[in-house]
Coordinates of C-alpha atoms in Angstrom, one line a residue:
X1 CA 26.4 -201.6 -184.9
X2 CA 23.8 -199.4 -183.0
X3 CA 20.6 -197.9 -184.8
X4 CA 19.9 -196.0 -181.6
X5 CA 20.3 -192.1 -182.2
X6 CA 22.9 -190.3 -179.9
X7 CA 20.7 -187.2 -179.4
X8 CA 17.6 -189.3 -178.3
X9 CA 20.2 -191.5 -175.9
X10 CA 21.8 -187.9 -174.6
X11 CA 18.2 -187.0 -173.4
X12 CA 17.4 -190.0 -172.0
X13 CA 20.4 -189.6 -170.1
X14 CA 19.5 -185.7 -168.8
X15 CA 16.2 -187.4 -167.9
X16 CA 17.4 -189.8 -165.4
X17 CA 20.2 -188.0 -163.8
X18 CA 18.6 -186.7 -161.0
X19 CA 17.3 -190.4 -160.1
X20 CA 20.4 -191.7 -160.3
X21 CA 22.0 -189.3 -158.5
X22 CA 19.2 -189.9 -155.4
X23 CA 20.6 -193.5 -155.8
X24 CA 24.3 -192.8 -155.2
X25 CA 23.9 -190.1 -152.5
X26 CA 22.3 -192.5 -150.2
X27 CA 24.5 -195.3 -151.2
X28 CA 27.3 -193.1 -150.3
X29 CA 25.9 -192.4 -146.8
X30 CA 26.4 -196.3 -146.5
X31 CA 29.9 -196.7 -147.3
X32 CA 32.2 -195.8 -144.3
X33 CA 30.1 -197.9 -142.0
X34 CA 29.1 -201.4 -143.8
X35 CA 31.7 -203.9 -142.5
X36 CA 32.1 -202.4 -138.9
X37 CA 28.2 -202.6 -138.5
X38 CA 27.2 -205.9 -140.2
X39 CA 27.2 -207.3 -136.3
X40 CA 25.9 -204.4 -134.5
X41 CA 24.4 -204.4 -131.2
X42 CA 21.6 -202.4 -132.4
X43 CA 20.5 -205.5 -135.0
X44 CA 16.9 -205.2 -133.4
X45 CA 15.5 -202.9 -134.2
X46 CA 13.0 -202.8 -137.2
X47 CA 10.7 -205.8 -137.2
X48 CA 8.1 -203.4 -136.0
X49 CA 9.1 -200.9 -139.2
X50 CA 8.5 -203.7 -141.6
X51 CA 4.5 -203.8 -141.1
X52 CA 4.3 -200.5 -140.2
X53 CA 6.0 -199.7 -143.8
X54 CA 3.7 -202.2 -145.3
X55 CA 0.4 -200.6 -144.1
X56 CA 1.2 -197.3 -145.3
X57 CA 2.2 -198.9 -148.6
X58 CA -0.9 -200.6 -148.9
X59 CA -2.7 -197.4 -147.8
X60 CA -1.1 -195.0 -150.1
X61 CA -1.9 -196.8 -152.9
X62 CA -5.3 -196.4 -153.1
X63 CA -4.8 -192.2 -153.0
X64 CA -5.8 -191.4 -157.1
X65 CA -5.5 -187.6 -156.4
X66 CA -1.7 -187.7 -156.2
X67 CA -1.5 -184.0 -157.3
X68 CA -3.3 -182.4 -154.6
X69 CA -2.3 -184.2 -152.0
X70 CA 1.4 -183.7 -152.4
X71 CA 0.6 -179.8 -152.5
X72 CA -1.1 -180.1 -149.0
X73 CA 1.9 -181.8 -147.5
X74 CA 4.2 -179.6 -149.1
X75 CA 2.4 -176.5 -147.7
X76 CA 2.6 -177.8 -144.5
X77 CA 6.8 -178.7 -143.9
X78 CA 8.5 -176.0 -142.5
X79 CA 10.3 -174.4 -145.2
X80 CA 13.5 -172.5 -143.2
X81 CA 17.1 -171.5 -144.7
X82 CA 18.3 -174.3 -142.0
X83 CA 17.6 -177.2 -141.0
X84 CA 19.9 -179.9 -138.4
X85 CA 19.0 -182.6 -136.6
X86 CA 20.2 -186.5 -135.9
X87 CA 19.5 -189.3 -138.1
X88 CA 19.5 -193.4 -137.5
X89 CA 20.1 -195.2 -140.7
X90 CA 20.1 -198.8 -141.1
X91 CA 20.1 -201.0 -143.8
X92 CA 18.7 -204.9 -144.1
X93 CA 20.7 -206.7 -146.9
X94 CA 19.0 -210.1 -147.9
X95 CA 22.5 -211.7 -147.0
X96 CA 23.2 -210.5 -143.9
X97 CA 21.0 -212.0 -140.9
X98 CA 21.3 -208.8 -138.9
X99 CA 21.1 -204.9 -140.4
X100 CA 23.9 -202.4 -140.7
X101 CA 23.4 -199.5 -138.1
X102 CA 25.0 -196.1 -138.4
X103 CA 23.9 -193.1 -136.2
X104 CA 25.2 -189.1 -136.7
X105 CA 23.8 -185.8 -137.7
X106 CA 23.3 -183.8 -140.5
X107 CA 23.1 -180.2 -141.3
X108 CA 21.3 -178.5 -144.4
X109 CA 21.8 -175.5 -145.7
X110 CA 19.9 -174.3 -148.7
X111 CA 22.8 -172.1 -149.5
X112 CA 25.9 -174.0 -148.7
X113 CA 24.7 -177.8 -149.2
X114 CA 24.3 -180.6 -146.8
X115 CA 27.0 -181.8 -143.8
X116 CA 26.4 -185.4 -143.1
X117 CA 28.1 -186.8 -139.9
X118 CA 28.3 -190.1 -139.1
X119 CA 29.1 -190.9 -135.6
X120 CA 28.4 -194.6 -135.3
X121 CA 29.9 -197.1 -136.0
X122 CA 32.4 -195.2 -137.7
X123 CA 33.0 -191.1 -137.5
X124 CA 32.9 -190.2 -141.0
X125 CA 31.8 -186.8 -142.4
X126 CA 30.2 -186.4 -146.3
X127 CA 29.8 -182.3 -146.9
X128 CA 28.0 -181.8 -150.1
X129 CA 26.8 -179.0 -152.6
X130 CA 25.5 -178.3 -156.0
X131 CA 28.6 -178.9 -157.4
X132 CA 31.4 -180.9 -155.3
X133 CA 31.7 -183.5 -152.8
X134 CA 33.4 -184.3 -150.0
X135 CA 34.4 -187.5 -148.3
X136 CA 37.4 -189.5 -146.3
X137 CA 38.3 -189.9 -150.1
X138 CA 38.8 -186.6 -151.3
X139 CA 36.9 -184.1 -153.1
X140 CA 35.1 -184.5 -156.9
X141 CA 32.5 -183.0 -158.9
X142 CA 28.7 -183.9 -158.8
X143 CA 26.5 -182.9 -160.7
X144 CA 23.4 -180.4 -160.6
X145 CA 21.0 -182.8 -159.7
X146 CA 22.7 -183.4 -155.9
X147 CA 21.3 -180.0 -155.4
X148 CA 17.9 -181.0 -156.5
X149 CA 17.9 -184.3 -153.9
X150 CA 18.7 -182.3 -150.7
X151 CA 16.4 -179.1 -151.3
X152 CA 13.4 -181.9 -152.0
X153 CA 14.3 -184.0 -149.1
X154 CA 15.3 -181.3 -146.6
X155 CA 14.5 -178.6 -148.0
X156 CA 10.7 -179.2 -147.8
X157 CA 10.0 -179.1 -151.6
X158 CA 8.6 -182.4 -152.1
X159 CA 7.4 -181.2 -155.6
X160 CA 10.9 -181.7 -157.5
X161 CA 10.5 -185.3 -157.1
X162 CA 7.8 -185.3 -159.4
X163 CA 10.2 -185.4 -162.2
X164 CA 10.9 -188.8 -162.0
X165 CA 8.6 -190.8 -159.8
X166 CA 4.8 -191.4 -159.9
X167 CA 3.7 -190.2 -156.6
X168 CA 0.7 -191.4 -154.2
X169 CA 0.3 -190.2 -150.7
X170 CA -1.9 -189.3 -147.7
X171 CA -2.7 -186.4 -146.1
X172 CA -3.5 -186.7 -142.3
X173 CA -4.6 -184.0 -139.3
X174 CA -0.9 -185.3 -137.5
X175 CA 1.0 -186.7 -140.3
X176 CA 1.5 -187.7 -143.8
X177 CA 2.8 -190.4 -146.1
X178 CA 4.1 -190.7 -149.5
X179 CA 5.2 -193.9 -151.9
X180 CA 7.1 -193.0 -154.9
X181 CA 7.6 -195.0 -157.8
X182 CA 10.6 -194.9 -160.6
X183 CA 9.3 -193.8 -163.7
X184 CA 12.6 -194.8 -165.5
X185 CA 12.8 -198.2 -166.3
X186 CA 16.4 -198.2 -165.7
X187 CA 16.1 -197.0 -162.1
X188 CA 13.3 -199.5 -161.5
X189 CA 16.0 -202.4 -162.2
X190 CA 17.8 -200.8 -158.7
X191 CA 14.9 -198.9 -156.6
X192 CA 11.9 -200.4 -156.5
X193 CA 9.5 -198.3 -153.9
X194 CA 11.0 -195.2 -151.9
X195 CA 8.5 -194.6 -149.0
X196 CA 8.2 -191.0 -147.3
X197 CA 6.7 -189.9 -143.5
X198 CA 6.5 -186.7 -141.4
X199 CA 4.5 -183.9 -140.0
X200 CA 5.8 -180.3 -140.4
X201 CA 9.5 -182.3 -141.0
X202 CA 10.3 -186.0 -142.9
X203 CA 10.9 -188.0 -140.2
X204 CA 11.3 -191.4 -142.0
X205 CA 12.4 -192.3 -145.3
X206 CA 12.5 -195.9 -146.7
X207 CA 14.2 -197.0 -150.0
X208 CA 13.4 -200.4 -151.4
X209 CA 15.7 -201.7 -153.6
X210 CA 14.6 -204.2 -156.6
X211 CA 16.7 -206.9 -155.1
X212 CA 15.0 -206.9 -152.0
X213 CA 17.6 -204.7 -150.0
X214 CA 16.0 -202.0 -147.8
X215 CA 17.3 -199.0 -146.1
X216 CA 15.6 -197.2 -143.3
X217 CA 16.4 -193.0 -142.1
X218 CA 15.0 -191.8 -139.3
X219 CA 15.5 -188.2 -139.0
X220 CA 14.9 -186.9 -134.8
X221 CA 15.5 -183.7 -133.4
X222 CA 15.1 -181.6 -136.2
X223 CA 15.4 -177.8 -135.3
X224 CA 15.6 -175.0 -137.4
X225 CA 19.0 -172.6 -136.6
X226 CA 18.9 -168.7 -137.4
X227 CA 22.5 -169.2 -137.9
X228 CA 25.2 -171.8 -138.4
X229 CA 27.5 -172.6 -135.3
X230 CA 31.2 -171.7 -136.1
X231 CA 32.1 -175.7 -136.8
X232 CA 29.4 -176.1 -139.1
X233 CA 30.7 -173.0 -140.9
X234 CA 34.1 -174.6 -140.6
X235 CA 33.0 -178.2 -142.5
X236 CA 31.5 -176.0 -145.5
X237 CA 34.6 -174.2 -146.2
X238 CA 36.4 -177.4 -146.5
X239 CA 34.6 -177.3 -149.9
X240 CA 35.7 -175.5 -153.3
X241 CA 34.1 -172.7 -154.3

């Protein structure tokens, strides 16, 4: 019934692994907490977010030397085997007057993946790597690509995100911004903007779904371990080899 050729769909569906697989990690993050948080006390934060996302937007936008600048903020992000700190995540749904909150920490190892505990509302604890992942729900498979999203967004290597998003940014003595735009159709029909801001760390990242959803990460006291402590050890040998 289909003229399309299988080889040509196989590519395509290489190409936009890694995008999807950004998608779904972050939904993930969402899922222990989004009924016990739809009422949250901490509902009020973010107007102020809103227009400060929407200048840098409209900032960014006008950068044409997208290359360059990403290589300059890149050079600057501390690159470091580890990296931990807290994170506040919240997420505005067009349906729900008041966003869903969850607090925790996370842990990134370039090595051993990324531990992601959630403290608030709910304790829940995601441990990822290259190749499995961990939840409340048991362990399964994942592939490559969750490897490529946590060395990009933790990892300080910016750069791999080039692969599937047009990229436009600015460069600034204290800080930096980045928008990045799908460039698979596909993925444009869920994500339409994902918004990036730092210093020497990402401290803020924004994803903008097509259907007018938006989630919000804060990442705060980021520091940069020579070691793992012995519980952080602990959560990554929960995972398969």
């Amino acid at each position: 019934m289909f003229s399309k050729d299988s080889a040509g769909l196989r590519c395509r569906a290489i190409s936009t692994t890694f995008l999807k697989t950004l998608f779904v990690f972050f939904l993930l993050l969402w899922t222990p907490s989004i009924i016990t948080s739809a009422y949250g006390s901490h509902a009020e934060r973010g107007n102020d977010e809103f227009m400060f996302r929407e200048v840098i937007t409209d900032h960014i936008r006008s950068q044409s030397d997208a290359d360059d600048v990403l290589a300059q903020i890149t050079a600057r992000l501390a690159k470091t085997p580890i990296t931990q700190g807290d994170f506040h995540q919240q997420k505005q749904l067009k349906v729900l007057h008041k966003p869903l909150i969850s607090t925790g920490s996370f842990t990134y190892d370039k090595n051993k993946g990324v531990i992601w505990k959630t403290l608030t509302p709910v304790v829940s604890l995601l441990l990822v790597n290259e190749s499995k992942l961990l939840t409340g729900q048991g362990e399964q498979a994942v592939p490559a690509a969750f490897g490529k999203v946590f060395k990009a967004m933790l990892g300080g290597d910016l750069a791999m995100l080039t692969d599937g998003f047009s990229v436009t940014g600015t460069d600034q003595k204290t800080s930096w911004q980045l928008a990045l735009t799908p460039k698979d159709e596909m993925l444009r029909l869920i994500i339409s903007t994902m918004l990036l801001s730092g210093d020497t760390e990402l401290r803020d990242l924004e994803i903008r779904e097509a259907g007018g959803n938006v989630t919000r990460i804060t990442f705060d006291n980021i520091t940069h371990p020579a070691q793992l402590t012995d519980e952080q050890q602990a959560d990554f040998e929960r995972l398969s080899p």
